[in-house]
Amino acid sequence: MATRKRHRNEVAVPPDSDQSTTPKSEPDTDREPAAAATLIRATRWFGWVVLPAGGAWAVAGLTAGSVNVMLLGLLALVFGAFLLFEASSAPARPVAGLATRLALATLITAVGVVIVEPIVGPAIAIGSLIPVVLALPYVDRSTLNRLMAGSMAVGVVALAARRVIPWGDPATEGSAVLLPTSALVIVYSLFVLFLRNASSRLADTASELRAVVEMSRDLSSTLDPQDVGNRLAHHIALAAGADEGAISTWDRDGDRVVTFGYYPPEHIEQLEPDFALDRYPATRAVLLTQRPCVIDVNDPDADRAEVGYLRSVGQRSMIMLPLVARGESIGIVELGSSRSRAFGQRQVELAQLLVREAAVTFDNARLYESLRQQAYRDALTGLANRARFHERVDHALERLRGRSPLHLAVLFIDLDQFKLINDRFGHTVGDRALHVIADRIRATVRPGDTPARLGGDEFAVLLEDVEGLDTANAVSQRLLDVLAEPVELESGEAIVGASIGIAISGPAADTTDVLLRNADIAMYAAKAAGRGQMVHFRPDLLQLASARGELAAMLRGAATRDELQLHFQPIVRLEDGTPTAVEALVRWQPKGDVLHMPAEFMTLAEETGEIVSIGRWVIAEACRLARSWQVRFRRPDLRLHVNLSARQFRDPGLVPLINAALAESGLAPTALTLEIIESTLLTHAEETRGRIAELRRLGVRIAIDDFGTGYSALNSLHAFEVDELKVDRSFVPLEDRDDARVLSEAIVEVGRGLGLEMIAEGIETDAQAAWFRGLGCRLGQGYRYARPMPAADLERYLRRAQRSSGPTERPEPQRQPSRRNTSVAAPASATVRPTTT
């Protein structure tokens, strides 16, 4: 009941109470159902009519000296006594068996009566229909057919008795009239009695069927579990004549009863969602025994906790019925009334019938809800999935459309660098990290907001009823703050962070697809702005996204259309500025378009997979040019550096590609250095170690580019076969950054301690070059020496360097026996990963 759940915890079981685990006030629905009760009442009437009539006939026969009439009376006395005995012992027997026995006994008695006194044959012929009418509401079709055949035979015998039986005429004329007349009156009265009983029972059955049909028809229009629960409570309460009704599920693990539906539904807001069973033994007993229980405030044997509850809410009686599906209790139906003893056998039986039907529907609704939750929930995090999120945004837009000045906001969240966690620690650890992140998002958003996982490392949040950007900004900032906190993992600590795109509903954004598109575009703008930021959608971002899409389409097939170029930046000896290697940097110039720097298209190339074909072209072309310069300038020691993207490094065709490029160009493997970034080194460790081993077997060298900006650990550098470290430009000391001196010194010391060749990037001044020289770093690269330049300009640069250093030919570099030997000449380099150079 509405107040039942609200007051459940206010009614305590007295400490000294001795509550049993079985219902104390159980209706006799199994021993004497309403159907049997009506038949028993009719049988008692039958007995009390026949018994006195038999006595009167026996006395009359004895007085008149008529043996036949006396025997007739004795036979009626015996039959009447049998009827009363059956009525008294019937509650312990099935009602169908009782009806069958009474019908057979009536037919046998009728035959005996016409044999003893044929004069009553016409009355008995009419009375032969009584067994059929008596059994009609209770027995099955085959039994009824047999009884009808027996009744027909008895009727024929009764009508023919006076002609075939030579005895039986009464001794006096008065008895000849009185005996058949009284028999006819008695038979007619009994026929009317059982006809009324049958019609009442059939009417009850029709009422039950009508209630079941109405309930089934009503429930067929919905599968929503809450709606199903409310409708079931409504039909069962009305059928039982209850004032209120509740239908609840049994939470076995929590040992609680959870409200699922209620009548009247307007009271549901007053409900507590559940209550504990340990304080209400009778409720627990109904669930355990699967037997109904009636509680009445006037019943001294009723459960005291339940009676106390009823008194506290102003009710006087209640019936609890178990919901049983697949042989086990799944819940309970509670019907309450302000009247004492409000639930008779008829109401209880009808309620039980509906509850049996309801249990299947209720269980199906729960199963549907479970499947719906699975369909609408992300299995990993428990958040709403993409389908559920779309549905919630659709519903929110429809609710606000034309009715409210408020808006809704969609936050599109993409985790920064999450791929590194998967690659470094494995997907199992990555899944645990997603759990932590999802919990943080769930705990950060406002009550009523909808957080969702759209897939992979993408999340979204729906903010409803927002006035403007301030609310969206506040929630987004809280999300950025909590997602920037370290994630504790079994294998260590990781910092993920996130970028958030924000889209607000409005006239130009009034559909789910448009809102999600806008938020997605804004999220990419946040990433492009440096990650860890939030960006609101603006119309110009859509234009940029469109341009980005057009650029991606133009980029497809660029390598085959000869639209790519290589620029080169020398790597020099810090001691005298002599070039020892060149790093090749790719450029893209579509026909009729401007020259595009790597920052403008390399991320797109990574996303679309075009990086692989671009990388193949770069490696082949760079090797060809590097070998031509070795020959032309008699510099067999000149090295080539080629940067590999993470995607290219994982390409199964990488090793054969490099082998073929070296063979076709004639470049010695020892003259080629392949640069990879730290994150590539630490992802898929076993695969990376194997790929590096394959490359080193070719004779090429391996360098770590932009060292110090990622997540490298010293043991990782030691474990992988790495030859060189390139110190990232962010660690080059500036006048106002003393911390860069400390960090760069530490990085160089680490590299030297591991026996690796160190190359300082981004050197722009003599002071910076002197600093790294002082640290013992032999090689450097930067604008102090040369900017990236086309191949023709590099040739002039090498020619000038050759004239200034003399015509001496340097020996071709050889593979060093140990990567800790730092006497190796330094490297020439091509990049196929994102760079701003």
mmCIF file of C-alpha atoms in Angstrom, residues 375-378 383-397 408-413 441 445 448-455 458-464 501 503 511-513 515-517 519-520:
data_model
loop_
_atom_site.group_PDB
_atom_site.id
_atom_site.type_symbol
_atom_site.label_atom_id
_atom_site.label_comp_id
_atom_site.label_asym_id
_atom_site.label_seq_id
_atom_site.Cartn_x
_atom_site.Cartn_y
_atom_site.Cartn_z
ATOM 1 C CA ALA A 375 20.401 -3.482 -24.843
ATOM 2 C CA TYR A 376 20.649 0.075 -23.500
ATOM 3 C CA ARG A 377 23.595 -0.343 -21.132
ATOM 4 C CA ASP A 378 27.270 -0.468 -21.889
ATOM 5 C CA LEU A 383 26.636 3.572 -18.331
ATOM 6 C CA ALA A 384 24.023 4.153 -21.000
ATOM 7 C CA ASN A 385 25.195 3.052 -24.436
ATOM 8 C CA ARG A 386 24.914 4.929 -27.716
ATOM 9 C CA ALA A 387 21.365 3.691 -28.435
ATOM 10 C CA ARG A 388 20.121 4.658 -24.983
ATOM 11 C CA PHE A 389 21.857 8.045 -25.212
ATOM 12 C CA HIS A 390 20.184 8.755 -28.554
ATOM 13 C CA GLU A 391 16.820 7.812 -27.044
ATOM 14 C CA ARG A 392 17.344 10.082 -24.034
ATOM 15 C CA VAL A 393 18.355 13.049 -26.221
ATOM 16 C CA ASP A 394 15.333 12.446 -28.480
ATOM 17 C CA HIS A 395 13.036 12.382 -25.449
ATOM 18 C CA ALA A 396 14.597 15.504 -23.918
ATOM 19 C CA LEU A 397 14.306 17.451 -27.167
ATOM 20 C CA LEU A 408 19.809 20.797 -23.272
ATOM 21 C CA ALA A 409 23.548 20.397 -23.701
ATOM 22 C CA VAL A 410 25.537 17.458 -25.053
ATOM 23 C CA LEU A 411 29.113 17.019 -23.866
ATOM 24 C CA PHE A 412 31.262 14.835 -26.106
ATOM 25 C CA ILE A 413 34.244 13.473 -24.146
ATOM 26 C CA ILE A 441 31.951 10.749 -14.801
ATOM 27 C CA VAL A 445 27.465 14.967 -13.364
ATOM 28 C CA GLY A 448 19.132 13.572 -13.649
ATOM 29 C CA ASP A 449 21.893 13.977 -16.238
ATOM 30 C CA THR A 450 22.653 11.018 -18.502
ATOM 31 C CA PRO A 451 26.272 9.866 -18.823
ATOM 32 C CA ALA A 452 26.985 7.357 -21.592
ATOM 33 C CA ARG A 453 29.827 5.469 -23.186
ATOM 34 C CA LEU A 454 29.563 5.740 -26.942
ATOM 35 C CA GLY A 455 32.311 3.231 -27.618
ATOM 36 C CA GLU A 458 34.468 8.111 -26.175
ATOM 37 C CA PHE A 459 31.899 9.216 -23.606
ATOM 38 C CA ALA A 460 29.022 11.670 -23.665
ATOM 39 C CA VAL A 461 26.850 13.454 -21.118
ATOM 40 C CA LEU A 462 23.342 14.817 -21.637
ATOM 41 C CA LEU A 463 22.576 17.881 -19.504
ATOM 42 C CA GLU A 464 18.858 18.637 -19.351
ATOM 43 C CA GLY A 501 33.191 19.331 -27.059
ATOM 44 C CA ALA A 503 26.865 21.609 -28.094
ATOM 45 C CA THR A 511 17.786 16.961 -33.532
ATOM 46 C CA THR A 512 19.902 14.332 -31.839
ATOM 47 C CA ASP A 513 22.113 13.757 -34.876
ATOM 48 C CA LEU A 515 23.671 17.885 -31.544
ATOM 49 C CA LEU A 516 26.013 14.898 -31.493
ATOM 50 C CA ARG A 517 27.681 16.042 -34.702
ATOM 51 C CA ALA A 519 29.610 18.182 -30.008
ATOM 52 C CA ASP A 520 31.891 15.799 -31.899
#
